[in-house]
Coordinates of C-alpha atoms in Angstrom, one line a residue:
Chain A
X33 CA 60.4 56.1 123.7
X34 CA 64.4 56.3 123.9
X35 CA 64.2 58.5 120.7
X36 CA 61.8 60.4 122.1
X37 CA 64.6 61.5 126.5
X38 CA 67.5 61.5 124.4
X39 CA 66.4 63.8 121.4
X40 CA 65.5 66.8 124.5
X41 CA 68.9 65.9 126.9
X42 CA 70.6 66.4 123.9
X43 CA 68.3 69.3 122.4
X44 CA 69.2 70.3 126.6
X45 CA 73.3 69.5 126.2
X46 CA 73.7 72.1 123.1
X47 CA 72.0 74.8 124.7
X48 CA 73.9 74.8 127.8
X49 CA 77.1 74.2 126.2
X50 CA 76.3 76.9 123.5
X51 CA 75.8 79.0 127.1
X52 CA 79.0 77.8 128.4
X53 CA 80.1 78.4 125.2
X54 CA 78.8 82.3 125.6
X55 CA 79.9 82.8 128.7
X56 CA 83.6 82.0 128.1
X57 CA 83.2 83.5 124.5
X58 CA 85.3 86.4 124.5
X59 CA 84.7 90.6 124.1
X60 CA 86.1 91.9 121.3
X61 CA 86.4 95.9 120.3
X62 CA 87.8 96.7 117.2
X63 CA 89.8 100.3 117.7
X64 CA 89.7 102.8 115.1
X65 CA 91.8 104.3 114.7
X66 CA 95.3 107.1 112.9
X67 CA 98.2 106.0 112.4
X68 CA 101.0 107.3 114.3
X69 CA 98.8 105.7 117.7
X70 CA 98.9 102.8 116.4
X71 CA 102.0 101.5 119.5
X72 CA 99.9 103.5 122.2
X73 CA 97.1 101.1 121.2
X74 CA 99.6 98.4 121.8
X75 CA 100.6 99.2 124.7
X76 CA 97.5 100.1 126.5
X77 CA 95.8 97.3 125.0
X78 CA 96.6 94.4 127.7
X79 CA 97.1 97.1 130.3
X80 CA 92.3 97.6 129.3
X81 CA 92.5 93.5 129.4
X82 CA 93.6 92.8 132.3
X83 CA 91.7 95.5 134.3
X84 CA 88.8 94.5 132.5
X85 CA 89.3 91.5 133.8
X86 CA 90.0 92.4 137.6
X87 CA 86.7 93.9 137.5
X88 CA 84.1 92.1 135.9
X89 CA 86.2 88.7 135.3
X90 CA 85.6 88.7 131.4
X91 CA 88.0 88.5 128.8
X92 CA 88.8 91.4 126.1
X93 CA 90.5 91.2 123.1
X94 CA 91.4 94.8 121.6
X95 CA 91.7 94.6 118.0
X96 CA 93.6 98.2 116.1
X97 CA 92.6 99.4 113.1
X98 CA 95.1 102.0 111.7
X99 CA 95.2 104.6 108.5
X100 CA 95.5 107.6 107.7
X101 CA 92.2 110.1 109.7
X102 CA 89.8 110.4 106.8
X103 CA 90.3 106.7 105.1
X104 CA 89.4 105.8 108.5
X105 CA 86.2 107.7 109.3
X106 CA 85.2 106.7 105.8
X107 CA 85.8 103.0 106.5
X108 CA 83.1 102.9 110.1
X109 CA 80.6 105.4 107.2
X110 CA 80.8 102.7 104.7
X111 CA 79.9 99.9 107.6
X112 CA 83.8 98.3 109.2
X113 CA 81.5 97.8 113.1
X114 CA 83.6 100.4 115.2
X115 CA 83.0 99.8 118.8
X116 CA 85.7 102.9 119.2
X117 CA 86.7 106.0 117.1
X118 CA 90.2 107.6 118.2
X119 CA 91.2 110.0 115.2
X120 CA 93.3 112.6 114.5
X121 CA 91.1 115.4 114.9
X122 CA 87.4 116.1 115.8
X123 CA 86.1 116.7 112.2
X124 CA 86.7 113.1 111.0
X125 CA 84.2 112.0 114.7
X126 CA 82.0 114.8 113.1
X127 CA 81.1 112.4 110.1
X128 CA 80.7 109.5 111.1
X129 CA 77.9 110.9 113.8
X130 CA 76.2 113.5 111.1
X131 CA 76.7 110.0 108.5
X132 CA 75.4 107.7 110.2
X133 CA 74.0 108.5 113.3
X134 CA 75.3 106.2 115.4
X135 CA 76.5 108.0 118.5
X136 CA 74.9 111.9 119.8
X137 CA 76.2 114.8 117.6
X138 CA 77.6 117.0 121.3
X139 CA 79.7 113.4 121.3
X140 CA 82.7 115.4 122.3
X141 CA 80.9 116.6 125.1
X142 CA 80.7 113.3 126.5
X143 CA 84.2 113.4 128.2
X144 CA 86.1 115.2 129.7
X145 CA 88.8 117.8 127.7
X146 CA 87.2 117.7 124.7
X147 CA 86.5 114.5 124.7
X148 CA 91.1 114.4 124.2
X149 CA 92.6 112.0 126.8
X150 CA 95.8 113.3 125.2
X151 CA 97.7 115.6 123.4
X152 CA 100.5 117.3 121.0
X153 CA 101.6 120.0 119.4
X154 CA 102.8 121.5 116.1
X155 CA 106.3 121.7 115.8
X156 CA 110.0 122.0 113.9
X157 CA 112.1 118.9 113.1
X158 CA 114.9 120.6 111.0
X159 CA 118.1 118.9 110.1
X160 CA 121.3 118.7 113.3
X161 CA 123.2 122.1 114.1
X162 CA 120.0 123.3 112.4
X163 CA 121.8 125.3 109.5
X164 CA 119.7 127.1 108.6
X165 CA 118.2 128.6 111.9
X166 CA 115.2 127.7 112.1
X167 CA 113.8 129.4 115.5
X168 CA 110.3 130.3 114.8
X169 CA 107.4 130.4 112.1
X170 CA 108.8 133.2 110.7
X171 CA 112.4 131.7 109.7
X172 CA 110.4 129.3 107.3
X173 CA 109.6 132.2 104.6
X174 CA 112.7 133.0 105.5
X175 CA 114.9 132.5 101.2
X176 CA 116.0 129.5 101.2
X177 CA 114.4 127.4 103.0
X178 CA 112.4 124.9 102.7
X179 CA 109.5 123.7 104.5
X180 CA 107.7 119.8 104.1
X181 CA 104.6 119.6 104.8
X182 CA 102.0 116.9 104.2
X183 CA 99.0 118.1 101.6
X184 CA 96.2 119.4 103.6
X185 CA 93.3 118.1 101.4
X186 CA 93.9 115.2 102.2
X187 CA 96.3 114.5 105.7
X188 CA 94.9 115.5 108.7
X189 CA 96.7 115.5 110.3
X190 CA 98.6 118.4 107.9
X191 CA 95.6 120.3 108.3
X192 CA 96.3 121.1 112.2
X193 CA 100.1 122.6 110.9
X194 CA 98.5 124.1 108.9
X195 CA 96.2 126.0 111.2
X196 CA 99.3 126.6 113.6
X197 CA 100.6 128.7 111.2
X198 CA 97.6 130.8 110.3
X199 CA 96.9 130.5 114.6
X200 CA 101.0 132.1 114.7
X201 CA 99.8 134.5 112.2
X202 CA 96.7 135.8 112.9
X203 CA 98.7 135.8 116.8
X204 CA 101.7 138.1 115.8
X205 CA 101.3 142.9 116.9
X206 CA 98.8 143.3 113.2
X207 CA 97.5 140.4 112.5
X208 CA 94.6 139.9 110.7
X209 CA 93.5 137.5 108.6
X210 CA 94.7 138.7 105.8
X211 CA 97.7 139.0 107.4
X212 CA 97.7 135.5 108.1
X213 CA 96.1 134.2 104.9
X214 CA 99.4 136.4 103.2
X215 CA 101.8 134.4 105.2
X216 CA 100.3 131.6 105.0
X217 CA 100.6 131.5 101.3
X218 CA 104.3 131.7 101.3
X219 CA 104.6 129.5 103.2
X220 CA 103.4 127.0 101.1
X221 CA 105.6 128.7 98.6
X222 CA 108.3 126.6 100.1
X223 CA 107.8 123.5 100.5
X224 CA 108.7 121.1 97.4
X225 CA 106.7 117.9 98.2
X226 CA 102.7 118.1 99.4
X227 CA 103.0 114.5 100.0
X228 CA 98.7 113.1 100.3
X229 CA 100.4 111.3 104.3
X230 CA 102.1 112.8 107.2
X231 CA 104.3 109.5 107.5
X232 CA 104.9 110.3 103.5
X233 CA 105.9 113.9 104.3
X234 CA 108.4 112.5 106.9
X235 CA 110.2 109.5 105.1
X236 CA 110.6 112.4 101.8
X237 CA 112.5 114.5 104.8
X238 CA 114.1 112.0 106.8
X239 CA 115.0 108.7 103.8
X240 CA 115.3 111.8 100.8
X241 CA 116.3 114.9 102.8
X242 CA 114.0 116.8 100.8
X243 CA 113.4 120.3 102.8
X244 CA 115.4 121.8 104.6
X245 CA 112.3 121.7 107.8
X246 CA 109.0 119.5 108.3
X247 CA 106.5 120.5 110.3
X248 CA 105.3 117.1 112.6
X249 CA 103.8 116.1 115.4
X250 CA 105.6 116.3 118.9
X251 CA 105.0 112.9 119.1
X252 CA 106.1 111.8 115.5
X253 CA 108.4 114.6 115.5
X254 CA 110.6 112.1 119.4
X255 CA 109.6 109.9 117.4
X256 CA 112.2 110.6 114.3
X257 CA 114.8 111.3 116.1
X258 CA 114.6 108.5 118.8
X259 CA 114.8 106.1 115.6
X260 CA 116.4 108.0 113.2
X261 CA 119.1 108.3 114.9
X262 CA 119.1 112.2 117.7
X263 CA 122.6 112.8 115.5
X264 CA 121.1 113.7 112.4
X265 CA 117.9 115.5 113.6
X266 CA 116.6 117.9 116.1
X267 CA 113.0 119.2 117.4
X268 CA 112.2 122.8 117.1
X269 CA 110.1 124.3 119.4
X270 CA 108.4 128.0 117.9
X271 CA 107.0 130.6 120.2
X272 CA 103.8 129.9 119.6
X273 CA 102.3 126.6 118.3
X274 CA 98.6 124.9 118.4
X275 CA 97.1 122.3 120.4
X276 CA 96.1 119.3 118.0
X277 CA 93.6 117.2 120.7
X278 CA 93.0 113.9 119.1
X279 CA 89.5 112.3 120.1
X280 CA 88.0 109.0 120.9
X281 CA 84.7 108.3 121.3
X282 CA 82.5 105.0 121.1
X283 CA 80.2 104.4 118.7
X284 CA 77.0 103.4 119.7
X285 CA 75.1 102.0 117.7
X286 CA 77.6 99.6 117.1
X287 CA 78.6 98.6 120.9
X288 CA 74.5 98.4 121.3
X289 CA 74.5 96.1 118.3
X290 CA 77.7 94.1 119.5
X291 CA 77.0 94.5 123.8
X292 CA 79.2 95.6 123.7
X293 CA 78.6 98.8 125.2
X294 CA 79.9 99.0 128.8
X295 CA 83.4 98.0 128.8
X296 CA 83.6 100.5 125.4
X297 CA 82.9 102.7 127.6
X298 CA 85.4 102.1 129.8
X299 CA 87.9 101.6 127.3
X300 CA 87.3 105.5 126.7
X301 CA 87.2 106.1 129.9
X302 CA 90.9 103.6 131.3
X303 CA 92.3 106.5 129.2
X304 CA 92.1 109.5 131.3
X305 CA 92.9 107.1 134.4
X306 CA 96.3 106.6 135.8
X307 CA 97.9 103.7 133.4
X308 CA 96.4 105.5 130.5
X309 CA 97.5 109.1 130.9
X310 CA 101.1 107.1 131.8
X311 CA 101.1 105.4 128.5
X312 CA 100.1 108.3 126.6
X313 CA 103.6 110.8 128.4
X314 CA 105.7 107.5 127.5
X315 CA 104.8 107.2 124.1
X316 CA 105.1 111.3 123.5
X317 CA 101.7 111.9 123.9
X318 CA 101.1 114.9 126.3
X319 CA 98.9 113.6 129.4
X320 CA 95.9 116.3 130.0
X321 CA 96.4 115.0 133.3
X322 CA 100.3 115.3 133.8
X323 CA 99.5 114.9 137.5
X324 CA 99.3 111.0 136.3
X325 CA 101.9 110.2 134.8
X326 CA 105.3 109.8 134.8
X327 CA 107.8 112.8 135.9
X328 CA 110.4 112.1 133.6
X329 CA 108.4 111.1 131.4
X330 CA 106.9 114.7 131.4
X331 CA 110.0 116.1 131.8
X332 CA 110.3 115.4 128.3
X333 CA 107.8 118.0 127.1
X334 CA 109.4 122.5 126.2
X335 CA 107.1 124.4 127.9
X336 CA 105.3 126.5 124.7
X337 CA 101.8 128.8 124.6
X338 CA 99.5 126.8 122.6
X339 CA 95.7 128.3 121.4
X340 CA 93.0 125.4 120.1
X341 CA 90.9 125.6 117.5
X342 CA 87.8 126.4 119.6
X343 CA 89.3 128.9 120.9
X344 CA 90.7 130.9 117.5
X345 CA 89.3 129.0 114.9
X346 CA 85.8 128.1 115.8
X347 CA 85.7 125.3 116.2
X348 CA 86.1 122.9 113.5
X349 CA 82.7 122.4 110.9
X350 CA 83.4 126.3 110.3
X351 CA 87.5 126.0 109.5
X352 CA 86.9 122.8 107.5
X353 CA 84.4 125.0 105.3
X354 CA 86.6 128.5 105.6
X355 CA 90.0 126.2 104.9
X356 CA 90.0 122.7 103.5
X357 CA 86.6 122.9 101.5
X358 CA 86.5 123.2 98.0
X359 CA 87.0 127.0 96.6
X360 CA 88.9 127.8 100.8
X361 CA 91.3 129.8 102.0
X362 CA 93.9 126.8 100.3
X363 CA 92.7 126.2 97.2
X364 CA 92.3 129.8 96.6
X365 CA 96.0 130.1 97.8
X366 CA 97.5 127.8 95.0
X367 CA 95.1 129.1 92.6
X368 CA 95.2 132.1 92.2
Chain B
X241 CA 65.7 85.4 62.5
X242 CA 67.8 85.3 59.0
X243 CA 71.5 85.3 61.9
X244 CA 70.4 82.8 63.7
X245 CA 69.7 80.2 61.0
X246 CA 73.4 80.8 59.8
X247 CA 75.5 77.5 60.0
X248 CA 78.0 77.3 63.0
X249 CA 80.5 74.6 63.1
X250 CA 80.0 74.4 66.7
X251 CA 77.4 75.5 68.9
X252 CA 77.1 77.2 72.5
X253 CA 76.8 80.8 70.7
X254 CA 73.9 81.8 72.2
X255 CA 74.3 80.4 75.7
X256 CA 78.2 81.7 75.8
X257 CA 77.3 85.9 74.3
X258 CA 74.8 85.0 77.5
X259 CA 77.8 83.9 79.9
X260 CA 79.5 87.4 78.1
X261 CA 76.7 89.5 78.5
X262 CA 76.3 88.7 82.4
X263 CA 80.6 88.2 83.9
X264 CA 80.6 92.4 81.4
X265 CA 77.5 93.1 83.1
X266 CA 78.1 92.4 86.9
X267 CA 82.5 92.7 86.6
X268 CA 82.7 95.7 84.1
X269 CA 79.5 97.3 83.5
X270 CA 77.8 97.5 87.3
X271 CA 80.8 99.1 89.1
X272 CA 80.8 101.7 86.8
X273 CA 76.7 102.7 86.8
X274 CA 77.4 103.3 90.3
X275 CA 79.6 105.4 89.4
X276 CA 77.4 107.8 87.0
X277 CA 74.5 107.0 90.3
X278 CA 75.6 108.5 92.2
X279 CA 76.8 112.1 90.4
X280 CA 73.4 112.0 89.6
X281 CA 73.3 113.3 92.4
X282 CA 74.6 116.3 91.1
X283 CA 72.8 118.9 89.3
X284 CA 74.4 119.4 86.0
X285 CA 76.3 122.8 87.9
X286 CA 77.2 121.7 90.0
X287 CA 78.9 118.9 88.0
X288 CA 80.2 121.7 86.1
X289 CA 82.5 123.1 88.9
X290 CA 83.6 120.4 90.2
X291 CA 84.8 119.0 86.8
X292 CA 86.4 122.6 85.4
X293 CA 87.6 123.7 88.5
X294 CA 91.4 124.7 87.6
X295 CA 92.8 122.6 89.7
X296 CA 91.1 120.0 88.2
X297 CA 91.5 120.3 85.2
X298 CA 95.4 121.1 85.8
X299 CA 95.2 117.4 86.5
X300 CA 93.9 116.5 83.2
X301 CA 96.4 118.4 81.1
X302 CA 99.3 115.7 83.2
X303 CA 97.1 113.1 83.5
X304 CA 96.2 112.7 79.7
X305 CA 99.2 114.4 78.2
X306 CA 102.3 112.5 80.7
X307 CA 100.4 109.4 80.6
X308 CA 100.0 109.9 75.7
X309 CA 104.1 110.9 75.8
X310 CA 105.0 108.3 78.1
X311 CA 102.6 105.7 76.0
X312 CA 105.1 106.7 73.3
X313 CA 108.1 105.9 74.7
X314 CA 107.2 102.9 75.7
X315 CA 106.0 101.9 72.0
X316 CA 109.7 103.4 70.7
X317 CA 111.8 101.7 73.3
X318 CA 109.3 98.7 74.3
X319 CA 108.8 97.6 69.9
X320 CA 113.2 97.4 70.4
X321 CA 112.7 95.8 73.1
X322 CA 110.6 92.6 71.2
X323 CA 112.7 93.3 68.2
X324 CA 116.1 92.2 69.6
X325 CA 113.8 89.6 72.0
X326 CA 112.3 87.4 68.7
X327 CA 115.5 88.7 66.0
X328 CA 118.6 88.0 68.3
X329 CA 120.2 85.1 70.4
X330 CA 122.2 86.0 72.9
X331 CA 123.5 85.0 76.4
X332 CA 120.7 86.0 79.7
X333 CA 118.0 86.1 76.9
X334 CA 115.2 84.3 79.0
X335 CA 116.4 86.3 82.3
X336 CA 115.6 89.3 80.0
X337 CA 112.1 88.0 79.0
X338 CA 112.2 87.4 82.1
X339 CA 112.6 91.1 83.8
X340 CA 109.8 92.6 81.9
X341 CA 106.7 91.3 82.8
X342 CA 108.3 92.6 86.6
X343 CA 106.3 96.3 86.2
X344 CA 103.1 93.6 86.4
X345 CA 103.7 91.7 89.7
X346 CA 105.3 93.8 91.3
X347 CA 103.5 96.4 93.9
X348 CA 102.9 100.0 92.6
X349 CA 103.9 101.4 95.8
X350 CA 107.4 99.7 95.5
X351 CA 107.1 100.6 92.4
X352 CA 106.7 104.2 93.3
X353 CA 109.1 104.1 96.0
X354 CA 112.0 102.8 94.3
X355 CA 111.9 105.2 92.0
X356 CA 111.5 107.9 94.0
X357 CA 114.5 106.4 96.0
X358 CA 116.9 106.6 93.0
X359 CA 115.6 109.6 91.6
X360 CA 115.7 112.1 94.4
X361 CA 118.4 114.7 94.9
X362 CA 120.7 111.9 97.6
X363 CA 119.9 108.5 95.2
X364 CA 121.6 106.6 92.7
X365 CA 121.3 108.6 89.7
X366 CA 119.6 111.5 91.5
X367 CA 122.7 112.9 92.4
X368 CA 124.6 113.2 89.5
X369 CA 121.2 114.5 87.6
X370 CA 120.8 117.5 90.6
X371 CA 124.3 119.2 89.6
X372 CA 123.0 119.6 85.4
X373 CA 119.4 121.0 87.1
X374 CA 117.7 118.2 86.2
X375 CA 114.9 117.4 88.4
X376 CA 112.3 114.3 88.1
X377 CA 111.6 113.2 91.8
X378 CA 108.5 115.4 92.6
X379 CA 108.5 116.9 88.8
X380 CA 106.4 116.5 86.2
X381 CA 109.6 114.4 85.9
X382 CA 109.1 111.7 88.0
X383 CA 105.1 111.2 86.8
X384 CA 107.1 110.4 83.3
X385 CA 109.2 107.7 84.6
X386 CA 107.2 105.9 86.9
X387 CA 104.2 105.7 83.9
X388 CA 106.9 104.6 81.5
X389 CA 107.9 102.2 84.0
X390 CA 104.8 100.4 84.7
X391 CA 103.4 100.6 81.2
X392 CA 106.5 98.8 79.1
X393 CA 105.8 95.4 79.4
X394 CA 102.4 96.3 77.5
X395 CA 104.0 96.9 74.4
X396 CA 106.2 94.6 74.5
X397 CA 104.0 91.1 74.7
X398 CA 101.9 92.1 72.1
X399 CA 104.2 93.3 69.9
X400 CA 106.3 90.0 70.3
X401 CA 104.2 87.4 69.1
X402 CA 103.2 89.1 65.6
X403 CA 107.3 89.2 65.2
X404 CA 107.9 85.8 65.8
X405 CA 105.3 84.9 63.4
X406 CA 106.3 87.7 60.6
X407 CA 108.3 85.5 58.2
X408 CA 111.6 86.4 57.4
X409 CA 110.9 85.9 53.8
X410 CA 109.1 88.5 53.1
X411 CA 111.6 90.9 53.9
X412 CA 114.6 88.9 52.6
X413 CA 112.1 88.7 49.7
X414 CA 112.5 92.7 50.0
X415 CA 115.5 92.5 50.1
X416 CA 116.2 91.3 47.0
X417 CA 114.1 93.0 45.0
X418 CA 116.2 96.3 45.9
X419 CA 114.9 97.4 48.9
X420 CA 116.3 99.6 51.3
X421 CA 116.6 98.7 55.4
X422 CA 114.7 101.9 56.1
X423 CA 111.4 100.5 53.5
X424 CA 111.8 97.5 54.4
X425 CA 111.3 98.4 58.0
X426 CA 108.8 101.1 56.4
X427 CA 107.2 98.7 54.3
X428 CA 107.3 95.4 55.3
X429 CA 107.6 94.4 58.5
X430 CA 105.7 97.9 60.1
X431 CA 102.3 97.5 59.1
X432 CA 101.7 94.1 59.7
X433 CA 102.6 95.3 62.9
X434 CA 101.3 98.7 63.5
X435 CA 97.4 97.1 65.5
X436 CA 100.1 95.0 67.6
X437 CA 101.8 98.3 68.0
X438 CA 97.9 100.8 68.6
X439 CA 96.7 98.2 71.0
X440 CA 100.0 97.3 73.4
X441 CA 100.5 101.6 73.0
X442 CA 96.5 101.8 73.7
X443 CA 96.5 99.3 76.8
X444 CA 99.6 101.6 78.1
X445 CA 98.3 105.3 77.6
X446 CA 95.0 103.7 79.4
X447 CA 97.7 101.9 83.0
X448 CA 99.0 104.9 83.0
X449 CA 95.5 106.8 83.3
X450 CA 94.4 105.0 86.3
X451 CA 97.7 104.2 87.7
X452 CA 97.9 106.4 90.9
X453 CA 100.2 104.0 94.0
X454 CA 104.1 105.1 92.2
X455 CA 102.3 108.5 90.5
X456 CA 101.4 109.8 94.1
X457 CA 105.3 108.6 95.7
X458 CA 107.3 110.2 92.6
X459 CA 105.0 113.2 91.6
X460 CA 105.2 115.8 94.5
X461 CA 101.7 117.2 94.2
X462 CA 102.4 120.7 94.1
X463 CA 98.2 122.0 93.3
X464 CA 98.5 123.0 89.5
X465 CA 102.1 121.8 88.6
X466 CA 102.7 117.8 89.8
X467 CA 98.8 117.0 91.2
X468 CA 97.4 113.1 88.2
X469 CA 94.0 112.6 88.5
X470 CA 93.6 109.8 90.0
X471 CA 95.0 111.8 93.1
X472 CA 91.5 114.9 92.8
X473 CA 89.9 111.7 93.7
X474 CA 91.2 110.9 96.7
X475 CA 91.1 114.4 97.3
X476 CA 87.2 114.9 96.9
X477 CA 86.3 111.8 98.8
X478 CA 89.4 112.9 102.1
X479 CA 86.2 115.4 102.2
X480 CA 83.5 113.7 102.7
X481 CA 82.7 114.4 98.9
X482 CA 81.5 111.1 97.4
X483 CA 79.5 112.8 94.1
X484 CA 82.5 115.3 93.9
X485 CA 85.2 112.7 94.1
X486 CA 82.9 110.0 91.3
X487 CA 82.5 113.1 88.6
X488 CA 85.3 113.7 88.3
X489 CA 85.6 109.6 87.9
X490 CA 82.9 110.3 85.1
X491 CA 85.1 112.2 82.6
X492 CA 88.3 110.3 83.3
X493 CA 85.7 106.2 82.4
X494 CA 84.5 108.7 79.5
X495 CA 87.3 110.1 78.1
X496 CA 89.5 107.7 78.8
X497 CA 86.9 105.6 76.9
X498 CA 87.2 108.0 73.1
X499 CA 90.3 108.0 73.7
X500 CA 90.6 103.9 73.3
X501 CA 88.0 104.2 71.5
X502 CA 90.1 106.3 69.3
X503 CA 93.1 103.9 69.2
X504 CA 90.5 100.9 68.2
X505 CA 89.5 103.0 65.4
X506 CA 93.3 104.0 64.0
X507 CA 94.2 99.7 65.0
X508 CA 90.5 98.6 62.9
X509 CA 91.7 100.7 59.6
X510 CA 95.1 99.9 59.4
X511 CA 93.9 96.4 59.5
X512 CA 92.1 96.3 57.0
X513 CA 94.6 99.2 54.4
X514 CA 97.1 96.5 54.8
X515 CA 95.1 92.9 54.3
X516 CA 95.4 92.1 58.1
X517 CA 91.5 92.7 59.3
X518 CA 90.0 89.4 61.5

């Protein structure tokens, strides 16, 4: 008799404990990102957790994963359960969408500014005093100048470098596709080492002392100068460059399965909030709403003309096929 | 079957063979089969286009050519190292003996970064080579240096035990019969060592062909000049071209397998010739 009573009550107790347990269990989010955003998200994640706690009373822990943008995209395709992806270029996220069907192909329209809450651009890092007198893209192909950039076939970041150079040549007076190809071909003749990733290229330039100029994302260039000493390197801003848009999106399929759809959506949207924009600017990413960030941070960004991948190249899908896929322009440059 | 009637001292032939086959299938054959299966999604023409692209062909030449040279260098110098470690005793011998295994233990990326730091224009060694017009880092020569580094222990460790077993009385007998030093080496020592030396060579070669981590930092990775085949596979993966990546992997596998088969055949032949058939 007693046993038959005890059993259901135990069961009820266990169920209640289970419910309490799940209510108290922390929600976790996995943000799969690329290399240079590590510090940015280390600063942003606790701020978002605080915001979410204040708004809903829920605790949320955000886990970060960093690596090369393409490699990270492949990990998500192969089953890494990312609630949110924040990668270096839209193409990598396009491929995730196409291969997994876990979020719609028009994902980039879901948030403002092409789903890129912060942007950057490609600038030159040169040795102190700028001994080779490099001021603009044209100076990179002068005799005796060595340029360091990673391989655009293996590095997402390097594709921005390549396209920035291409866009510059295209926009010169009398510029056309043929002239642009000529310029980029000449440029790569000045590249002594093609590292497979952006951090490798920075190492080659900074630690190995190879090359006169490093093509780098502006945020990486700022970090290099600040960490390695302004007495060694300086940043040169060209007359025109590309607007690098590293986009963010929620992986709906994963978030729905893990029950994190709301918090994941709030997470990417919070990047556009004053807090998110301030943190982006602090970490040398250009905020898309500069009026929300600290004026002194925004003042560090020099003004320059930029062009976009959609405006000048007709989007990533087309660009990838024409320039970086097998037999594309980049292959032609090296195998003629 | 008459074979199963053969008397064996130890029981369990069927069991162990079963284990061997099952284990080998699980650990080796299954992943390899996946590589071939993935490649099968390409048509013959597509497959050929991928594996015969000029950049890819240039990378085979570099990978296989430099790996062979590196293995040959290791065979010569590895033999010398093994010789002095076995035949002579000197202070610090144990320390040097332990040092030989270091390339096994060191993460290859660390080796690559360390070698690059040494041989770059501003490195300890590179700064003296640069005025002589010799560039190691970021050139094919850098690839060779890295592959010699990672391949060394294979030769030393395969030759060493054979040398230890080698009877010095044989050499003494040859000398007492009037053989010159070179003749002793050529006709007494080398024939005994050759099978082990070939095994070491084959292992060092196989290791070098597949090496990625250390080479990638020192190679420079210029298309048509200093791209190794494993980098071409990574490049394909970065383009989400899984089938293309496995196509190149299949070529590497088949080429490596054929070369290893050849070396093994050579080894069996020399073993038979010198009467050391096992």
